[in-house]
mmCIF file of C-alpha atoms and ligand atoms in Angstrom:
data_model
loop_
_atom_site.group_PDB
_atom_site.id
_atom_site.type_symbol
_atom_site.label_atom_id
_atom_site.label_comp_id
_atom_site.label_asym_id
_atom_site.label_seq_id
_atom_site.Cartn_x
_atom_site.Cartn_y
_atom_site.Cartn_z
ATOM 1 C CA UNK A 9 0.000 0.000 0.000
ATOM 2 C CA UNK A 10 1.394 3.403 -1.015
ATOM 3 C CA UNK A 11 1.386 5.745 2.011
ATOM 4 C CA UNK A 12 -0.492 9.044 1.931
ATOM 5 C CA UNK A 13 2.784 11.007 2.066
ATOM 6 C CA UNK A 14 3.747 9.521 -1.356
ATOM 7 C CA UNK A 15 0.438 9.273 -3.198
ATOM 8 C CA UNK A 16 -1.168 12.498 -1.978
ATOM 9 C CA UNK A 17 -4.885 12.870 -2.609
ATOM 10 C CA UNK A 18 -7.000 15.964 -1.977
ATOM 11 C CA UNK A 19 -10.200 15.706 0.135
ATOM 12 C CA UNK A 20 -12.224 15.279 -3.104
ATOM 13 C CA UNK A 21 -10.054 12.280 -4.052
ATOM 14 C CA UNK A 22 -8.222 14.206 -6.776
ATOM 15 C CA UNK A 23 -4.449 13.977 -7.171
ATOM 16 C CA UNK A 24 -2.387 16.548 -5.262
ATOM 17 C CA UNK A 25 -1.045 19.030 -7.848
ATOM 18 C CA UNK A 26 -3.115 18.400 -10.972
ATOM 19 C CA UNK A 27 -6.383 18.332 -8.991
ATOM 20 C CA UNK A 28 -7.756 15.642 -11.331
ATOM 21 C CA UNK A 29 -9.713 12.410 -10.848
ATOM 22 C CA UNK A 30 -9.127 9.287 -12.987
ATOM 23 C CA UNK A 31 -12.337 10.109 -14.945
ATOM 24 C CA UNK A 32 -10.751 13.299 -16.269
ATOM 25 C CA UNK A 33 -8.068 11.464 -18.214
ATOM 26 C CA UNK A 34 -8.614 10.604 -21.881
ATOM 27 C CA UNK A 35 -6.240 8.202 -23.616
ATOM 28 C CA UNK A 36 -4.836 11.149 -25.629
ATOM 29 C CA UNK A 37 -3.568 14.091 -23.611
ATOM 30 C CA UNK A 38 -2.399 17.390 -25.079
ATOM 31 C CA UNK A 39 0.003 19.322 -22.865
ATOM 32 C CA UNK A 40 1.055 22.960 -23.132
ATOM 33 C CA UNK A 41 3.404 25.089 -21.041
ATOM 34 C CA UNK A 42 1.322 28.252 -20.801
ATOM 35 C CA UNK A 43 -1.942 27.973 -18.778
ATOM 36 C CA UNK A 44 -3.585 30.456 -21.206
ATOM 37 C CA UNK A 45 -2.836 28.076 -24.091
ATOM 38 C CA UNK A 46 -5.289 25.484 -22.698
ATOM 39 C CA UNK A 47 -8.199 27.639 -23.880
ATOM 40 C CA UNK A 48 -6.377 28.270 -27.179
ATOM 41 C CA UNK A 49 -6.702 24.492 -27.704
ATOM 42 C CA UNK A 50 -10.132 23.850 -26.191
ATOM 43 C CA UNK A 51 -11.772 26.685 -28.166
ATOM 44 C CA UNK A 52 -11.592 24.231 -31.083
ATOM 45 C CA UNK A 53 -13.531 21.556 -29.122
ATOM 46 C CA UNK A 54 -17.181 20.731 -29.922
ATOM 47 C CA UNK A 55 -17.856 20.891 -26.168
ATOM 48 C CA UNK A 56 -15.950 21.217 -22.874
ATOM 49 C CA UNK A 57 -17.299 18.985 -20.082
ATOM 50 C CA UNK A 58 -14.857 19.819 -17.270
ATOM 51 C CA UNK A 59 -12.458 22.628 -16.304
ATOM 52 C CA UNK A 60 -10.157 22.988 -13.313
ATOM 53 C CA UNK A 61 -7.163 25.120 -12.314
ATOM 54 C CA UNK A 62 -4.631 24.594 -9.543
ATOM 55 C CA UNK A 63 -1.330 26.511 -9.502
ATOM 56 C CA UNK A 64 0.021 26.415 -13.111
ATOM 57 C CA UNK A 65 -1.963 23.261 -13.895
ATOM 58 C CA UNK A 66 -5.092 24.212 -15.863
ATOM 59 C CA UNK A 67 -7.104 21.368 -17.398
ATOM 60 C CA UNK A 68 -9.999 21.270 -19.858
ATOM 61 C CA UNK A 69 -11.665 17.988 -20.835
ATOM 62 C CA UNK A 70 -13.888 17.902 -23.892
ATOM 63 C CA UNK A 71 -14.648 16.512 -27.318
ATOM 64 C CA UNK A 72 -13.009 17.343 -30.640
ATOM 65 C CA UNK A 73 -14.870 15.849 -33.629
ATOM 66 C CA UNK A 74 -16.366 13.289 -31.249
ATOM 67 C CA UNK A 75 -13.023 12.277 -29.709
ATOM 68 C CA UNK A 76 -12.568 12.861 -25.972
ATOM 69 C CA UNK A 77 -9.448 14.874 -25.186
ATOM 70 C CA UNK A 78 -7.758 16.195 -22.055
ATOM 71 C CA UNK A 79 -5.685 19.358 -22.466
ATOM 72 C CA UNK A 80 -3.473 20.361 -19.574
ATOM 73 C CA UNK A 81 -0.908 23.087 -18.840
ATOM 74 C CA UNK A 82 2.343 22.169 -17.161
ATOM 75 C CA UNK A 83 4.147 25.447 -16.525
ATOM 76 C CA UNK A 84 7.826 25.589 -17.413
ATOM 77 C CA UNK A 85 10.718 23.211 -16.790
ATOM 78 C CA UNK A 86 11.374 19.504 -16.282
ATOM 79 C CA UNK A 87 10.772 19.806 -12.521
ATOM 80 C CA UNK A 88 7.120 20.399 -13.441
ATOM 81 C CA UNK A 89 7.207 17.530 -15.937
ATOM 82 C CA UNK A 90 8.249 15.226 -13.078
ATOM 83 C CA UNK A 91 4.989 16.174 -11.347
ATOM 84 C CA UNK A 92 2.825 16.001 -14.479
ATOM 85 C CA UNK A 93 4.078 12.624 -15.729
ATOM 86 C CA UNK A 94 4.020 10.937 -12.308
ATOM 87 C CA UNK A 95 0.537 12.245 -11.513
ATOM 88 C CA UNK A 96 -0.926 11.437 -14.965
ATOM 89 C CA UNK A 97 0.485 7.923 -14.662
ATOM 90 C CA UNK A 98 -0.891 7.534 -11.137
ATOM 91 C CA UNK A 99 -4.347 8.575 -12.374
ATOM 92 C CA UNK A 100 -4.459 5.620 -14.767
ATOM 93 C CA UNK A 101 -2.107 3.031 -13.264
ATOM 94 C CA UNK A 102 -2.641 3.270 -9.512
ATOM 95 C CA UNK A 103 -5.816 2.182 -7.748
ATOM 96 C CA UNK A 104 -6.533 5.209 -5.520
ATOM 97 C CA UNK A 105 -8.869 3.247 -3.201
ATOM 98 C CA UNK A 106 -6.484 0.334 -2.578
ATOM 99 C CA UNK A 107 -3.377 2.580 -2.974
ATOM 100 C CA UNK A 108 -1.707 -0.125 -5.043
ATOM 101 C CA UNK A 109 -0.099 -0.170 -8.479
ATOM 102 C CA UNK A 110 -2.319 -1.939 -11.003
ATOM 103 C CA UNK A 111 -1.020 -5.287 -12.286
ATOM 104 C CA UNK A 112 1.077 -5.084 -15.487
ATOM 105 C CA UNK A 113 -1.696 -6.563 -17.667
ATOM 106 C CA UNK A 114 -4.132 -3.796 -16.598
ATOM 107 C CA UNK A 115 -1.751 -0.870 -17.081
ATOM 108 C CA UNK A 116 -2.649 1.867 -19.535
ATOM 109 C CA UNK A 117 -0.237 3.472 -21.963
ATOM 110 C CA UNK A 118 -1.257 7.081 -22.578
ATOM 111 C CA UNK A 119 -0.554 9.145 -25.710
ATOM 112 C CA UNK A 120 0.889 12.419 -24.494
ATOM 113 C CA UNK A 121 1.556 15.205 -27.008
ATOM 114 C CA UNK A 122 3.389 18.404 -26.005
ATOM 115 C CA UNK A 123 2.452 21.504 -28.006
ATOM 116 C CA UNK A 124 5.113 24.025 -27.057
ATOM 117 C CA UNK A 125 7.115 26.997 -28.232
ATOM 118 C CA UNK A 126 10.785 26.684 -29.018
ATOM 119 C CA UNK A 127 13.846 28.521 -30.304
ATOM 120 C CA UNK A 128 15.676 27.198 -33.352
ATOM 121 C CA UNK A 129 19.439 26.704 -33.166
ATOM 122 C CA UNK A 130 19.939 26.367 -36.906
ATOM 123 C CA UNK A 131 19.403 29.000 -39.612
ATOM 124 C CA UNK A 132 17.625 26.444 -41.825
ATOM 125 C CA UNK A 133 14.875 25.819 -39.224
ATOM 126 C CA UNK A 134 13.002 29.106 -39.660
ATOM 127 C CA UNK A 135 10.504 30.953 -37.511
ATOM 128 C CA UNK A 136 7.047 29.553 -38.176
ATOM 129 C CA UNK A 137 8.374 26.001 -38.658
ATOM 130 C CA UNK A 138 6.707 23.109 -36.861
ATOM 131 C CA UNK A 139 9.287 20.678 -35.512
ATOM 132 C CA UNK A 140 8.661 17.135 -34.257
ATOM 133 C CA UNK A 141 11.324 15.983 -31.797
ATOM 134 C CA UNK A 142 13.086 12.708 -32.577
ATOM 135 C CA UNK A 143 15.767 12.693 -29.869
ATOM 136 C CA UNK A 144 15.603 14.876 -26.790
ATOM 137 C CA UNK A 145 18.781 15.817 -24.937
ATOM 138 C CA UNK A 146 18.393 16.843 -21.294
ATOM 139 C CA UNK A 147 20.882 19.259 -19.727
ATOM 140 C CA UNK A 148 18.815 19.286 -16.529
ATOM 141 C CA UNK A 149 19.380 17.013 -13.525
ATOM 142 C CA UNK A 150 16.071 15.087 -13.505
ATOM 143 C CA UNK A 151 17.560 11.806 -14.710
ATOM 144 C CA UNK A 152 20.134 11.797 -11.875
ATOM 145 C CA UNK A 153 17.239 10.408 -9.812
ATOM 146 C CA UNK A 154 15.783 7.676 -12.051
ATOM 147 C CA UNK A 155 17.381 4.546 -13.568
ATOM 148 C CA UNK A 156 16.910 5.553 -17.223
ATOM 149 C CA UNK A 157 18.340 2.990 -19.638
ATOM 150 C CA UNK A 158 19.814 4.609 -22.749
ATOM 151 C CA UNK A 159 20.606 2.853 -26.047
ATOM 152 C CA UNK A 160 24.184 2.634 -27.331
ATOM 153 C CA UNK A 161 23.599 5.551 -29.708
ATOM 154 C CA UNK A 162 21.995 7.675 -26.985
ATOM 155 C CA UNK A 163 24.974 7.072 -24.659
ATOM 156 C CA UNK A 164 27.463 7.909 -27.435
ATOM 157 C CA UNK A 165 25.728 11.212 -28.169
ATOM 158 C CA UNK A 166 25.566 12.051 -24.457
ATOM 159 C CA UNK A 167 29.271 11.351 -23.918
ATOM 160 C CA UNK A 168 30.355 13.340 -26.960
ATOM 161 C CA UNK A 169 28.155 16.284 -26.048
ATOM 162 C CA UNK A 170 29.511 16.278 -22.507
ATOM 163 C CA UNK A 171 33.033 16.570 -23.953
ATOM 164 C CA UNK A 172 32.030 19.267 -26.452
ATOM 165 C CA UNK A 173 30.448 21.400 -23.754
ATOM 166 C CA UNK A 174 32.988 20.566 -21.022
ATOM 167 C CA UNK A 175 30.153 19.665 -18.651
ATOM 168 C CA UNK A 176 30.857 18.039 -15.255
ATOM 169 C CA UNK A 177 28.042 15.510 -15.963
ATOM 170 C CA UNK A 178 26.656 13.722 -19.035
ATOM 171 C CA UNK A 179 23.359 14.963 -20.461
ATOM 172 C CA UNK A 180 20.678 12.328 -20.986
ATOM 173 C CA UNK A 181 19.516 11.454 -24.487
ATOM 174 C CA UNK A 182 16.165 9.784 -25.271
ATOM 175 C CA UNK A 183 14.403 9.004 -28.539
ATOM 176 C CA UNK A 184 10.659 9.624 -28.381
ATOM 177 C CA UNK A 185 7.753 7.667 -29.871
ATOM 178 C CA UNK A 186 8.386 6.834 -33.550
ATOM 179 C CA UNK A 187 4.733 5.812 -33.848
ATOM 180 C CA UNK A 188 3.346 9.187 -32.785
ATOM 181 C CA UNK A 189 5.973 11.136 -34.719
ATOM 182 C CA UNK A 190 5.117 9.265 -37.919
ATOM 183 C CA UNK A 191 1.397 9.855 -37.367
ATOM 184 C CA UNK A 192 1.396 13.494 -36.269
ATOM 185 C CA UNK A 193 4.695 14.852 -37.567
ATOM 186 C CA UNK A 194 4.093 14.278 -41.290
ATOM 187 C CA UNK A 195 5.292 17.337 -43.232
ATOM 188 C CA UNK A 196 6.971 18.832 -40.156
ATOM 189 C CA UNK A 197 10.698 19.336 -39.640
ATOM 190 C CA UNK A 198 12.204 16.334 -37.802
ATOM 191 C CA UNK A 199 14.745 17.487 -35.243
ATOM 192 C CA UNK A 200 16.673 16.838 -32.064
ATOM 193 C CA UNK A 201 15.730 19.053 -29.161
ATOM 194 C CA UNK A 202 17.980 20.377 -26.399
ATOM 195 C CA UNK A 203 16.047 20.674 -23.148
ATOM 196 C CA UNK A 204 17.603 23.310 -20.905
ATOM 197 C CA UNK A 205 17.224 24.035 -17.180
ATOM 198 C CA UNK A 206 16.603 27.727 -17.947
ATOM 199 C CA UNK A 207 15.682 30.209 -20.698
ATOM 200 C CA UNK A 208 18.652 32.589 -20.472
ATOM 201 C CA UNK A 209 22.135 31.241 -19.603
ATOM 202 C CA UNK A 210 21.331 27.563 -20.299
ATOM 203 C CA UNK A 211 20.065 28.600 -23.758
ATOM 204 C CA UNK A 212 23.071 30.858 -24.315
ATOM 205 C CA UNK A 213 21.184 34.164 -23.886
ATOM 206 C CA UNK A 214 23.127 37.090 -22.478
ATOM 207 C CA UNK A 215 21.348 40.144 -21.173
ATOM 208 C CA UNK A 216 23.558 41.525 -18.361
ATOM 209 C CA UNK A 217 25.394 38.329 -17.407
ATOM 210 C CA UNK A 218 28.325 36.787 -19.207
ATOM 211 C CA UNK A 219 28.328 33.056 -19.876
ATOM 212 C CA UNK A 220 31.024 30.693 -18.672
ATOM 213 C CA UNK A 221 31.594 29.709 -22.312
ATOM 214 C CA UNK A 222 31.367 32.666 -24.728
ATOM 215 C CA UNK A 223 31.108 30.250 -27.701
ATOM 216 C CA UNK A 224 28.425 28.033 -26.073
ATOM 217 C CA UNK A 225 25.838 28.573 -28.854
ATOM 218 C CA UNK A 226 28.268 27.855 -31.678
ATOM 219 C CA UNK A 227 29.470 24.682 -29.935
ATOM 220 C CA UNK A 228 25.848 23.500 -29.880
ATOM 221 C CA UNK A 229 25.144 24.596 -33.450
ATOM 222 C CA UNK A 230 28.224 22.822 -34.791
ATOM 223 C CA UNK A 231 27.862 19.614 -32.745
ATOM 224 C CA UNK A 232 27.599 16.557 -35.006
ATOM 225 C CA UNK A 233 27.517 12.843 -34.205
ATOM 226 C CA UNK A 234 28.022 10.429 -37.079
ATOM 227 C CA UNK A 235 26.567 6.915 -36.736
ATOM 228 C CA UNK A 236 25.058 4.177 -38.902
ATOM 229 C CA UNK A 237 21.739 6.015 -38.504
ATOM 230 C CA UNK A 238 23.160 9.175 -40.081
ATOM 231 C CA UNK A 239 24.339 12.532 -38.819
ATOM 232 C CA UNK A 240 22.891 13.804 -35.552
ATOM 233 C CA UNK A 241 22.714 17.555 -34.923
ATOM 234 C CA UNK A 242 20.837 19.677 -32.404
ATOM 235 C CA UNK A 243 17.959 21.678 -33.902
ATOM 236 C CA UNK A 244 16.185 23.596 -31.171
ATOM 237 C CA UNK A 245 15.995 24.734 -27.541
ATOM 238 C CA UNK A 246 13.171 24.449 -25.047
ATOM 239 C CA UNK A 247 12.666 23.409 -21.423
ATOM 240 C CA UNK A 248 10.562 20.210 -21.056
ATOM 241 C CA UNK A 249 10.915 17.641 -23.853
ATOM 242 C CA UNK A 250 13.722 15.464 -22.425
ATOM 243 C CA UNK A 251 11.838 15.112 -19.130
ATOM 244 C CA UNK A 252 8.744 13.946 -21.024
ATOM 245 C CA UNK A 253 10.635 11.478 -23.198
ATOM 246 C CA UNK A 254 12.640 9.964 -20.340
ATOM 247 C CA UNK A 255 9.660 9.596 -17.996
ATOM 248 C CA UNK A 256 7.541 8.319 -20.892
ATOM 249 C CA UNK A 257 10.081 5.551 -21.462
ATOM 250 C CA UNK A 258 10.291 4.732 -17.745
ATOM 251 C CA UNK A 259 6.521 4.685 -17.212
ATOM 252 C CA UNK A 260 5.500 3.121 -20.554
ATOM 253 C CA UNK A 261 3.682 6.040 -22.218
ATOM 254 C CA UNK A 262 3.929 7.192 -25.856
ATOM 255 C CA UNK A 263 5.150 10.775 -25.920
ATOM 256 C CA UNK A 264 5.714 13.271 -28.720
ATOM 257 C CA UNK A 265 6.966 16.844 -28.475
ATOM 258 C CA UNK A 266 5.797 19.227 -31.218
ATOM 259 C CA UNK A 267 7.497 22.599 -31.308
ATOM 260 C CA UNK A 268 6.295 25.905 -32.769
ATOM 261 C CA UNK A 269 9.484 27.751 -33.672
ATOM 262 C CA UNK A 270 9.142 31.330 -32.435
ATOM 263 C CA UNK A 271 12.809 32.376 -32.180
ATOM 264 C CA UNK A 272 15.840 31.752 -34.359
ATOM 265 C CA UNK A 273 19.111 31.946 -32.445
ATOM 266 C CA UNK A 274 21.232 31.726 -35.585
ATOM 267 C CA UNK A 275 19.636 34.780 -37.206
ATOM 268 C CA UNK A 276 18.688 36.649 -34.026
ATOM 269 C CA UNK A 277 14.977 36.965 -34.944
ATOM 270 C CA UNK A 278 11.797 36.500 -32.881
ATOM 271 C CA UNK A 279 8.356 35.816 -34.411
ATOM 272 C CA UNK A 280 6.289 38.908 -35.216
ATOM 273 C CA UNK A 281 3.150 36.943 -34.322
ATOM 274 C CA UNK A 282 4.102 34.066 -32.003
ATOM 275 C CA UNK A 283 0.460 33.226 -31.015
ATOM 276 C CA UNK A 284 -0.326 32.648 -34.722
ATOM 277 C CA UNK A 285 2.604 30.212 -35.018
ATOM 278 C CA UNK A 286 1.277 28.315 -31.996
ATOM 279 C CA UNK A 287 -2.297 28.386 -33.374
ATOM 280 C CA UNK A 288 -1.123 26.801 -36.617
ATOM 281 C CA UNK A 289 0.542 23.968 -34.659
ATOM 282 C CA UNK A 290 -2.571 23.417 -32.526
ATOM 283 C CA UNK A 291 -4.861 23.266 -35.558
ATOM 284 C CA UNK A 292 -2.553 20.951 -37.533
ATOM 285 C CA UNK A 293 -2.265 18.579 -34.564
ATOM 286 C CA UNK A 294 -5.979 18.465 -33.777
ATOM 287 C CA UNK A 295 -6.794 17.685 -37.413
ATOM 288 C CA UNK A 296 -4.450 14.688 -37.334
ATOM 289 C CA UNK A 297 -5.459 13.089 -34.035
HETATM 290 C C1 R1P D 320 9.891 29.401 -22.221
HETATM 291 O O1 R1P D 320 9.432 30.591 -22.740
HETATM 292 C C2 R1P D 320 8.850 28.307 -22.272
HETATM 293 O O2 R1P D 320 8.436 28.120 -23.641
HETATM 294 C C3 R1P D 320 8.651 26.777 -24.061
HETATM 295 C C4 R1P D 320 9.756 26.305 -23.131
HETATM 296 O O3 R1P D 320 9.857 24.914 -23.119
HETATM 297 C C5 R1P D 320 9.400 26.958 -21.820
HETATM 298 O O4 R1P D 320 8.406 26.265 -21.130
HETATM 299 O O5 R1P D 320 7.525 25.937 -24.012
HETATM 300 P P1 R1P D 320 5.996 26.399 -23.737
HETATM 301 O O6 R1P D 320 5.682 27.444 -24.752
HETATM 302 O O7 R1P D 320 5.175 25.192 -23.915
HETATM 303 O O8 R1P D 320 5.937 26.909 -22.317
HETATM 304 N N1 URA D 321 11.025 28.649 -25.622
HETATM 305 C C1 URA D 321 12.307 28.440 -25.248
HETATM 306 O O1 URA D 321 12.566 27.713 -24.299
HETATM 307 N N2 URA D 321 13.276 29.047 -25.948
HETATM 308 C C2 URA D 321 13.031 29.871 -26.964
HETATM 309 O O2 URA D 321 13.964 30.441 -27.534
HETATM 310 C C3 URA D 321 11.690 30.102 -27.346
HETATM 311 C C4 URA D 321 10.701 29.465 -26.650
#
C-alpha cells in the first residue's frame, strides 16, 4: 500500500497538484506550457465537459470531432514535468482506493503530445516552422534520480556532447515515440531538441550576465555525431521535452513533443506573431489526431 505522504490525494479524491480524478483522463492528452494556451486548444472543441485550475496546472476535458481529449498546462521546466508525468500515470495506473499499483496486464499506456514553443538553433529551421522531436537531450538534472536505460547511440551522443560542452556531468539522451511522430509529424521538420534548465544562460542568452563559455551557442550549433543512422545535430531549444521522453520511457507512455518555432538563435529573430505560429501547430495537430 502506497502511504499518503507519497500518493497524496485531496479531500475530493483528486491527485495533489493536478487536482484531477481518474475520470478526467482521456487516452490522448495534449500538454502545453502556458496555462492560457489550454483555452487556445479547447476553443476548437465541440464541447468542454470539465475545467479545473490549480497553480500552473489548468485542465480542460472535452470533445473534438467526437473524440474525448484532455488538455493540460504544465508550466515551465522539467521539474514540473516530473509532477505532471508521475501524476498522470498515477491517475491511470494506480488504484486510488487500494493505494496499489495496477497489475502489469491492466496498465494503460497514454498518448501524451506536447504543443510548445521553441527557439531554433539552426538557420535552416526558420521561424514559423513546426518541428517534431526525434531525440531529446536533457541538460537538466532530472535523470540523476531515475534509472533511465539509454541505447548505445543515446549514450554515445551524451558522452560526446559532454566533452564538447565541457560539462561536469553527461546529459541524458532519449528518442521519443516513432509511432506518434510518424502519425502526427508528417510534413513537419524532424529534429533533435535540447532541453535546458533555464531560458537565459542555459540557452546561451546574455542580457547583463556573461556566460562561462562565450562560444556556447556555436558549440551546440556545430555539434555533429556520425553513426550508422546518419548525422545527428541539435535543432532547437526548449525546457521540457527530455523530461517527457525519459519519464515516458520509464513509465511506458507514448510521448511526442511538437514545437512551434518562435525564435531563431542563428539569425537573431523572434516571431512577429508568435500566437499565430502556436495556433497553426494546434490546428494541424488536432486535425491529425
Ligand atoms: C519558455 O518561454 C517556455 O516556452 C517553451 C519552453 O519549453 C518553456 O516552457 O515551451 P511552452 O511554450 O510550452 O511553455
Ligand atoms: N522557448 C524556449 O525555451 N526558448 C526559446 O527560444 C523560445 C521558446
